[in-house]
PDB file of C-alpha atoms in Angstrom:
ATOM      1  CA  UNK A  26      12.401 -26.056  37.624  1.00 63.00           C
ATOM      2  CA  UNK A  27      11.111 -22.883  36.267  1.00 64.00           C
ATOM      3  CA  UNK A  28      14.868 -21.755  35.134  1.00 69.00           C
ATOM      4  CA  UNK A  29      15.792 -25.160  33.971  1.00 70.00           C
ATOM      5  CA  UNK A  30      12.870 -25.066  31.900  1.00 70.00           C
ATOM      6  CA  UNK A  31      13.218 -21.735  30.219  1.00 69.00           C
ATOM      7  CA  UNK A  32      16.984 -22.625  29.403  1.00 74.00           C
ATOM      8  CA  UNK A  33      16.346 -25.887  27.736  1.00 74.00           C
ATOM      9  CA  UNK A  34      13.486 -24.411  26.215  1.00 75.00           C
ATOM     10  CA  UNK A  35      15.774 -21.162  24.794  1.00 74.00           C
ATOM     11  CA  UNK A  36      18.538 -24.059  23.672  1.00 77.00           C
ATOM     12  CA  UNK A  37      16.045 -26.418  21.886  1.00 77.00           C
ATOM     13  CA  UNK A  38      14.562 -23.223  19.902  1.00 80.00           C
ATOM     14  CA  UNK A  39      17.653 -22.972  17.937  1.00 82.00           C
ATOM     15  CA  UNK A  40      17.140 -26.608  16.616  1.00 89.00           C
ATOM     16  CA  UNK A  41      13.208 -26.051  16.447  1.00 90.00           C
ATOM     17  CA  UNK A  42      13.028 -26.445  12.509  1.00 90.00           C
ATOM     18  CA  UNK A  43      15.012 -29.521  12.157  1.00 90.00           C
ATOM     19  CA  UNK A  44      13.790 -31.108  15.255  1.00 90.00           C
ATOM     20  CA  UNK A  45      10.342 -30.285  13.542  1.00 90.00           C
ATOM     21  CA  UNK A  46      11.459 -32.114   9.950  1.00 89.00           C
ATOM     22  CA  UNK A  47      12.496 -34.732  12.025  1.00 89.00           C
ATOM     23  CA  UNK A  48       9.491 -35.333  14.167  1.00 87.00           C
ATOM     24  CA  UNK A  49       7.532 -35.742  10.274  1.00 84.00           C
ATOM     25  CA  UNK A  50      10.355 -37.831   8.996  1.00 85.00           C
ATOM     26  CA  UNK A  51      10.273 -40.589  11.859  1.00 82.00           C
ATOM     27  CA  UNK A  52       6.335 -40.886  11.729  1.00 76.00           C
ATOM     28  CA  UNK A  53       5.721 -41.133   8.740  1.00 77.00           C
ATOM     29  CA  UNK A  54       2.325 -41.602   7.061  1.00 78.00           C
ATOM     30  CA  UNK A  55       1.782 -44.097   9.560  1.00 81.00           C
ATOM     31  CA  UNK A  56       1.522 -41.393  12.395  1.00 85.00           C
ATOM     32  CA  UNK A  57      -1.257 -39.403  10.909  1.00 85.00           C
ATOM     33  CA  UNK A  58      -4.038 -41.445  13.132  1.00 88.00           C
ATOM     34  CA  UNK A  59      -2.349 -41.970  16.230  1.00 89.00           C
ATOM     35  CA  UNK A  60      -1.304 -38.398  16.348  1.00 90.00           C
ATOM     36  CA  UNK A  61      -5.036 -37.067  15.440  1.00 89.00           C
ATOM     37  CA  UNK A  62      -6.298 -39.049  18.432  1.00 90.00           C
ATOM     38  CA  UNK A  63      -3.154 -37.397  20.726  1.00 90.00           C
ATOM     39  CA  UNK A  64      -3.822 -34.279  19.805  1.00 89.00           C
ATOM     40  CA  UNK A  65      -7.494 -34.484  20.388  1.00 87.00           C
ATOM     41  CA  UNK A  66      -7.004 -36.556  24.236  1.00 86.00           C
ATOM     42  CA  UNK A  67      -4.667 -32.657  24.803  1.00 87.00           C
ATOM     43  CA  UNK A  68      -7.244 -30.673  23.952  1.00 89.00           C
ATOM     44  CA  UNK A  69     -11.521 -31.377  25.558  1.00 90.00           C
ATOM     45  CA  UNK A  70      -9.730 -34.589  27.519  1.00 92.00           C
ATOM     46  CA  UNK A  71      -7.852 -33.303  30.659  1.00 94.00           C
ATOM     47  CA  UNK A  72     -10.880 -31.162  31.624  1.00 94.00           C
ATOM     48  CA  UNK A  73     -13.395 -33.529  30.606  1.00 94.00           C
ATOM     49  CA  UNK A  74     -11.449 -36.236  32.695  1.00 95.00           C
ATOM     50  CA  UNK A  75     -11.149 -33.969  35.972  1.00 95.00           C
ATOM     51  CA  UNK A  76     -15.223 -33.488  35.938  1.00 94.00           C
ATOM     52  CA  UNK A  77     -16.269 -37.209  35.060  1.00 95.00           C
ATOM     53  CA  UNK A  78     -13.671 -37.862  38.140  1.00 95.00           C
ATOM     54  CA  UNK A  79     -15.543 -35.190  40.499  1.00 94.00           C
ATOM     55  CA  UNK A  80     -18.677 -36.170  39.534  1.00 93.00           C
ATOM     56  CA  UNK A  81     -18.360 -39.640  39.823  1.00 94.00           C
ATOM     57  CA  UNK A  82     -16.682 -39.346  43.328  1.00 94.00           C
ATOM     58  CA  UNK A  83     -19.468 -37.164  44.200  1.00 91.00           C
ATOM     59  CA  UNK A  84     -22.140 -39.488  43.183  1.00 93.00           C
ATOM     60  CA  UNK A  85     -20.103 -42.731  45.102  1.00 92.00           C
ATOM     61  CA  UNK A  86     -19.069 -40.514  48.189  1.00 92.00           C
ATOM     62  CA  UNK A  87     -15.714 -40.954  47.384  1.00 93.00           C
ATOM     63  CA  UNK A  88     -13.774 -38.350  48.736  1.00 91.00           C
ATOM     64  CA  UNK A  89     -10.613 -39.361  47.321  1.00 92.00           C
ATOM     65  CA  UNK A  90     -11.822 -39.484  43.557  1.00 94.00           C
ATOM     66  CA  UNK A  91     -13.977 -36.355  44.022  1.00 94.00           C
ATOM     67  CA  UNK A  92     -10.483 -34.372  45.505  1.00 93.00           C
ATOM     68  CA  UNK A  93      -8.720 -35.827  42.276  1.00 94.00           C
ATOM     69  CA  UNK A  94     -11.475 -34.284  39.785  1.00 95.00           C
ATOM     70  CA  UNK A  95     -11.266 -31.371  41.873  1.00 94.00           C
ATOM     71  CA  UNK A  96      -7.410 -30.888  41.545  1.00 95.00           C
ATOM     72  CA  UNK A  97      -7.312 -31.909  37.760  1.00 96.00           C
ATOM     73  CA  UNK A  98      -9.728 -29.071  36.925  1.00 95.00           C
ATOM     74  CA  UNK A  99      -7.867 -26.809  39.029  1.00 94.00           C
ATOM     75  CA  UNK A 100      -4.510 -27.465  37.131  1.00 95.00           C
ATOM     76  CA  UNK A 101      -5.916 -27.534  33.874  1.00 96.00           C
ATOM     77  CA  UNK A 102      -7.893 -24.104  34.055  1.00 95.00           C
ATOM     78  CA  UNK A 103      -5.035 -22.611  35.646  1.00 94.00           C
ATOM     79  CA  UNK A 104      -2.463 -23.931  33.428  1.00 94.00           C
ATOM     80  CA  UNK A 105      -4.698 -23.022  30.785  1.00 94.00           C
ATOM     81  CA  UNK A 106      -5.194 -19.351  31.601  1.00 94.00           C
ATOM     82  CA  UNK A 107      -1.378 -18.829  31.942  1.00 93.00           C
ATOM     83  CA  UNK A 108      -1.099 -20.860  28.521  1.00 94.00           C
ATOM     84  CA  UNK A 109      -3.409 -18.475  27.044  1.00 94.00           C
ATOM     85  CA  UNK A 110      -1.913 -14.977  28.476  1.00 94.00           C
ATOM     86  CA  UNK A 111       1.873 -16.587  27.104  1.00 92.00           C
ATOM     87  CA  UNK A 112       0.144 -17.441  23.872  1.00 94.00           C
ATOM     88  CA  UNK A 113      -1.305 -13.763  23.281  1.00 94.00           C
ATOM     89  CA  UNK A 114       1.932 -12.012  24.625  1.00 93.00           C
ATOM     90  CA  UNK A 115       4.716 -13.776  22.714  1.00 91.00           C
ATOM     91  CA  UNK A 116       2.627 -14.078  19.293  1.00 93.00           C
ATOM     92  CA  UNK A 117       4.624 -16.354  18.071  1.00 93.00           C
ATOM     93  CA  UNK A 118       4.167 -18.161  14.660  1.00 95.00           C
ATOM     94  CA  UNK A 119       2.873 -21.843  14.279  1.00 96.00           C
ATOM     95  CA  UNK A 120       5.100 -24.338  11.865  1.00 94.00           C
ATOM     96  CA  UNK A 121       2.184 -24.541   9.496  1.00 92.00           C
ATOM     97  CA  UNK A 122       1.803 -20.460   8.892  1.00 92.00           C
ATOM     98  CA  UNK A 123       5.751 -20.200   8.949  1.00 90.00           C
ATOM     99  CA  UNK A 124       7.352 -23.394   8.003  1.00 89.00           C
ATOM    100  CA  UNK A 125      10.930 -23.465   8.162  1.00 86.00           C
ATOM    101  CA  UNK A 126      10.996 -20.128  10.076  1.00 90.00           C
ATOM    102  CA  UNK A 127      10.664 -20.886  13.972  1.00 91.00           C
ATOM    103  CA  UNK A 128      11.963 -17.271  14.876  1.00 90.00           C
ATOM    104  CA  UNK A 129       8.853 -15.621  13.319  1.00 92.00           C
ATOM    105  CA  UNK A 130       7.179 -13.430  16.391  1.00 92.00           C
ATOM    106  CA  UNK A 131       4.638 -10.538  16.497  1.00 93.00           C
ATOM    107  CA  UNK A 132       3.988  -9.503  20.395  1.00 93.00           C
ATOM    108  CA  UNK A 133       0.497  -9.179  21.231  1.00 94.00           C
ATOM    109  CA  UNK A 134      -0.797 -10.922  17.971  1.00 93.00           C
ATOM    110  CA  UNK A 135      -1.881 -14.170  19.380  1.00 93.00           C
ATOM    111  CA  UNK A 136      -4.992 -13.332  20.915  1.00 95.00           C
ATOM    112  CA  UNK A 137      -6.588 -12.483  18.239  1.00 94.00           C
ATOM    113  CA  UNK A 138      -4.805 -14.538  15.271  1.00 94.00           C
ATOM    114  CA  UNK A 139      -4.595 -18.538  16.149  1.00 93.00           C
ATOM    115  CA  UNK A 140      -1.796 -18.536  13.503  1.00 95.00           C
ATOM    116  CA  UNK A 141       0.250 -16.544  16.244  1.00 95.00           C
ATOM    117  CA  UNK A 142      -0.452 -18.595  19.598  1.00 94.00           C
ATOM    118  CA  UNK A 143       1.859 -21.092  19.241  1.00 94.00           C
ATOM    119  CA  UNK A 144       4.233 -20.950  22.427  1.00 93.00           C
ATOM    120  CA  UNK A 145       3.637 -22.520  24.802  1.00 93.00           C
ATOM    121  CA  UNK A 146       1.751 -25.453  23.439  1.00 95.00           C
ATOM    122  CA  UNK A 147      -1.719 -25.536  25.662  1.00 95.00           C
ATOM    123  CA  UNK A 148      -2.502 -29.151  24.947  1.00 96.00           C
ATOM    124  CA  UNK A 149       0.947 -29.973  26.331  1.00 96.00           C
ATOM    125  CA  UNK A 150       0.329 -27.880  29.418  1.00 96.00           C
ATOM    126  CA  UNK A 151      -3.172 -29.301  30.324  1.00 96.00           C
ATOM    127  CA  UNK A 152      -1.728 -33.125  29.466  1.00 96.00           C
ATOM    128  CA  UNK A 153       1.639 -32.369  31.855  1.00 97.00           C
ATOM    129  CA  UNK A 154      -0.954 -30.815  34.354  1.00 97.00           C
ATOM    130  CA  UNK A 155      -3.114 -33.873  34.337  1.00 97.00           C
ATOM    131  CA  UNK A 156      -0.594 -36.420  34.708  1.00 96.00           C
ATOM    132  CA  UNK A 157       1.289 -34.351  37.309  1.00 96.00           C
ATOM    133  CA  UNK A 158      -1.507 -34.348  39.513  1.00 96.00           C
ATOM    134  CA  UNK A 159      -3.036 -37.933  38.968  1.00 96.00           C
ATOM    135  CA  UNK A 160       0.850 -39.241  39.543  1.00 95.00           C
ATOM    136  CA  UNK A 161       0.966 -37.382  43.217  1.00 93.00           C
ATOM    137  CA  UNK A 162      -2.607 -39.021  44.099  1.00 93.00           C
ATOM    138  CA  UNK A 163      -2.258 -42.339  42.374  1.00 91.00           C
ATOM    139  CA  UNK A 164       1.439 -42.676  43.629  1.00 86.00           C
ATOM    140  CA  UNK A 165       0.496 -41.732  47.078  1.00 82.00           C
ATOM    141  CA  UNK A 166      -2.568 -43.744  47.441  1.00 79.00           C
ATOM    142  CA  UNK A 167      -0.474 -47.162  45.560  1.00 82.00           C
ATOM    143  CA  UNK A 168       3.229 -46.636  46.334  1.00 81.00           C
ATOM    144  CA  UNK A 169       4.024 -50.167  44.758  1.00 81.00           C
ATOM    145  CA  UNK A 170       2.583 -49.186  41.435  1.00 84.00           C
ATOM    146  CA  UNK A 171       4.492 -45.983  41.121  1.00 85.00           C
ATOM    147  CA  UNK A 172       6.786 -46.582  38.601  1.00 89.00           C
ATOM    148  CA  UNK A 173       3.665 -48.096  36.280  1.00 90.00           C
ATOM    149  CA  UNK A 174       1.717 -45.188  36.990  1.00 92.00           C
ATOM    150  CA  UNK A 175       4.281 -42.622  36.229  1.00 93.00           C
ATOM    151  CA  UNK A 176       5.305 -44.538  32.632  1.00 94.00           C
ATOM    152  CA  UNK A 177       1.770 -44.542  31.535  1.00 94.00           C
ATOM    153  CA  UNK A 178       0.632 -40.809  32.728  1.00 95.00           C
ATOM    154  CA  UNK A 179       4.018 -38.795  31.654  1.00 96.00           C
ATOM    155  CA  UNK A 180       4.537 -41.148  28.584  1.00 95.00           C
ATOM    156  CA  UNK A 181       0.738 -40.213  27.518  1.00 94.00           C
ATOM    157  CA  UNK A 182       1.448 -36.866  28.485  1.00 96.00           C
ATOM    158  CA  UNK A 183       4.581 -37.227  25.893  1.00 95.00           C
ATOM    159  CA  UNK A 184       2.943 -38.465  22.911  1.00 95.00           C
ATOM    160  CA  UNK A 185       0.734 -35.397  23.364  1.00 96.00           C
ATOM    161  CA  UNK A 186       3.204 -33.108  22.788  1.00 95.00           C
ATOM    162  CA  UNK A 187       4.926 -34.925  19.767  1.00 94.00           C
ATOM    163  CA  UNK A 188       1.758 -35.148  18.143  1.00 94.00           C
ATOM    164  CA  UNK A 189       1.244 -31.257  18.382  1.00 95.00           C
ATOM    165  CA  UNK A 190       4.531 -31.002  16.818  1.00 94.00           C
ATOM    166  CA  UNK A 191       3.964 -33.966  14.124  1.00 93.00           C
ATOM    167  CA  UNK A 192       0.665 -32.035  13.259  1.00 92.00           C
ATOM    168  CA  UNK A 193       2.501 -28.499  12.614  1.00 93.00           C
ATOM    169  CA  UNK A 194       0.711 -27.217  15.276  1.00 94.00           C
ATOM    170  CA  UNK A 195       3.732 -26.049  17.453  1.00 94.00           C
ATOM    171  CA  UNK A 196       7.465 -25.903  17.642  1.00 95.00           C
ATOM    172  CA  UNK A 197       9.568 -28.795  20.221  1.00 93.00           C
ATOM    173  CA  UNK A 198      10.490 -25.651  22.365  1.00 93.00           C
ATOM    174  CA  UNK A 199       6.434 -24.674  22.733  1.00 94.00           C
ATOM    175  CA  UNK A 200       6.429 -28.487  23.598  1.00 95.00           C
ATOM    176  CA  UNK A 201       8.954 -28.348  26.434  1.00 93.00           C
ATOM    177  CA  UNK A 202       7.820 -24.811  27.913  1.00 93.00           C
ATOM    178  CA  UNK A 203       4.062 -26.362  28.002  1.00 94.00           C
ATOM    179  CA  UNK A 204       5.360 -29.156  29.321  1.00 94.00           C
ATOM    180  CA  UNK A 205       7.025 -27.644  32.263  1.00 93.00           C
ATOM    181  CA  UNK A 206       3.987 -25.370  32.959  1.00 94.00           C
ATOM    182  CA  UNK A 207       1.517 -28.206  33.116  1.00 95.00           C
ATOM    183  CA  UNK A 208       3.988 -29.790  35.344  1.00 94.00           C
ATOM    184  CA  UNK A 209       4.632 -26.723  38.017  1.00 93.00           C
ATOM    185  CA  UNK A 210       1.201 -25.849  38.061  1.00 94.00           C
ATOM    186  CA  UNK A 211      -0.221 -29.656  38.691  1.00 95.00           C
ATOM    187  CA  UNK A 212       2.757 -29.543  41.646  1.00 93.00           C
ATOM    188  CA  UNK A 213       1.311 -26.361  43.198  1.00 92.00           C
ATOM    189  CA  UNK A 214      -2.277 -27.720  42.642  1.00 93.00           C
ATOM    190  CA  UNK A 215      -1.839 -31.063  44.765  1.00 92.00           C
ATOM    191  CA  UNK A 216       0.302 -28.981  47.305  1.00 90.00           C
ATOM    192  CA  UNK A 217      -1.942 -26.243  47.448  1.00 88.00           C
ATOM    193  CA  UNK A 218      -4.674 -29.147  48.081  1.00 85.00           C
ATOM    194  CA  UNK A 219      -2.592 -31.077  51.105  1.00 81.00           C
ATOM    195  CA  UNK A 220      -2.233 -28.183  52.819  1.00 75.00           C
ATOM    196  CA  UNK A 221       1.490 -28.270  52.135  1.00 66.00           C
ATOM    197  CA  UNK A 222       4.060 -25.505  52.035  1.00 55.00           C
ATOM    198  CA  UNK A 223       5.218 -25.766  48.135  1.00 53.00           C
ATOM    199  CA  UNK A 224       8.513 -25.959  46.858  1.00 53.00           C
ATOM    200  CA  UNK A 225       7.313 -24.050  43.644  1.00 51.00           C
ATOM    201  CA  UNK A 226       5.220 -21.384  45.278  1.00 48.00           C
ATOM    202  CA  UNK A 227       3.374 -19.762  42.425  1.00 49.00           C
ATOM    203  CA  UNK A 228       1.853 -16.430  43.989  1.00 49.00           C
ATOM    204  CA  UNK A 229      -1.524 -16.360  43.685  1.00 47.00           C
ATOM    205  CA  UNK A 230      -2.058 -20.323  44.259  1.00 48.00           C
ATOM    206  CA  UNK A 231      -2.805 -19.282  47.931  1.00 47.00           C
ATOM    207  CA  UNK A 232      -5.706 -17.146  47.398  1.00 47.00           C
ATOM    208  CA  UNK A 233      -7.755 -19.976  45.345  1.00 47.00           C
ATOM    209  CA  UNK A 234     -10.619 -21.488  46.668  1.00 42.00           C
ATOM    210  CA  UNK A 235     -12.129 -24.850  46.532  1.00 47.00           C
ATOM    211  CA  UNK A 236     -13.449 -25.373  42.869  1.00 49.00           C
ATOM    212  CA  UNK A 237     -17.215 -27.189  43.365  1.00 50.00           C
ATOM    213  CA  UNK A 238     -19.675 -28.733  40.432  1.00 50.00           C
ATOM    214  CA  UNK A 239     -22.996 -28.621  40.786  1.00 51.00           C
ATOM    215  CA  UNK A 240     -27.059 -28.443  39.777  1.00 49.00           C
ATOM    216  CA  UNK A 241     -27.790 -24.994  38.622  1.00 54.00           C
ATOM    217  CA  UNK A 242     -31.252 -23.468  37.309  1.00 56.00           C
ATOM    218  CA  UNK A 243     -29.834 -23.812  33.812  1.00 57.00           C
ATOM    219  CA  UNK A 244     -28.106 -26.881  34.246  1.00 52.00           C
ATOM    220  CA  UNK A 245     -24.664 -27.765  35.500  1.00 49.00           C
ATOM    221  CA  UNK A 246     -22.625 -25.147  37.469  1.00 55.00           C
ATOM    222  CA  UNK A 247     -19.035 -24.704  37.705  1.00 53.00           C
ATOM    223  CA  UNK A 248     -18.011 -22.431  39.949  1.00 56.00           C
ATOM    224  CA  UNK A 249     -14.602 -21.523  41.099  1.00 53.00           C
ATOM    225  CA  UNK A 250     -14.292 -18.410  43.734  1.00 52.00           C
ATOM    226  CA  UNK A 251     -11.079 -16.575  44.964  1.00 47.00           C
ATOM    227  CA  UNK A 252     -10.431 -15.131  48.746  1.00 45.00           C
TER     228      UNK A 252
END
């Protein structure tokens, strides 16, 4: 998966600025709204979804929906960190600070200039991670509605990404490499979870924890512990 990712990510960047004009051209005006309200559900929505699940399986006792919080949080904070590390390291240039020019890169810039985080795309990543993990649960726990659940989670998931690119935000190839990071990581997550021996094996999903919510003196805590 990993391979097959960074290859049709590689290919696609060599078609990034067209694939870009053509993203604008076949929305249109009319996309301006809908793609706002993607690109806002990718960014405060994965996170905020996992803790309204945990907390409201907490509060109901039910174990299932309070495990499904727990892994969406999981997948999105560690998709996210990786997303952010990628982000800093390849410094590459967003559409809207070099339009036109998808090879523009300077290493190390993008964690400290936004203008130069643009692969992978993070919203993509924690939308892919989302739906990754709520298609395992949901699929396992209502087998018949698979192919429902699936449609509606990765074709959310989708929109996401094109309205990063619509927006000038990030390149199609930042699209597919967030994409496929969302996805691993939501895999490893819910296998990691099960108690499963993963296909994916990302190294240091072993030594995580369980992630918890709860009262603090200040509040609300989040705490998530390594061992």
């Amino acid at each position: 998966m990993i391979l097959g990712a960074a290859g049709v990510a590689g290919a696609l960047a060599a078609f990034d600025a067209r694939l870009s004009a053509d993203a604008r051209r076949m929305g249109g005006d009319d996309m301006s709204a809908p793609s706002a309200v993607g690109s806002f559900v990718g960014g405060p929505g994965p996170l905020a979804l996992g803790a309204l699940l945990y907390g409201v399986g907490h509060v109901r006792d039910n174990g299932f929906v309070t495990q499904t919080g727990r892994e969406v949080m999981r997948a999105v904070i560690v998709s996210g960190a990786m997303t952010a590390v990628l982000k800093g390291t390849v410094g590459r240039a967003r559409p809207f600070a070099a339009p036109g020019d998808p090879d523009e890169f300077s290493p190390g810039h993008g964690f400290t200039n936004a203008s130069f985080a643009s692969f992978p795309s993070g919203h993509t990543s924690a939308a892919f991670a989302t739906a990754t993990v709520l298609s395992r649960e949901l699929s396992l726990s209502h087998p018949g509605s698979r192919w429902w659940i699936n449609s509606l989670l990765f074709g959310g998931a989708t929109f996401v990404g094109f309205s990063r690119v619509y927006q000038r935000q990030h390149w199609p190839s930042d699209v597919v490499a967030g994409a496929a990071l969302g996805t691993i990581t939501g895999y490893e997550v819910v296998a990691h979870a099960r108690g499963d021996r993963s296909r994916i094996g990302l190294p240091f999903m072993s030594h995580l924890s369980h992630l918890s919510v709860g009262p603090s003196p200040n509040g609300t805590a989040l705490q998530w512990s390594l061992h």
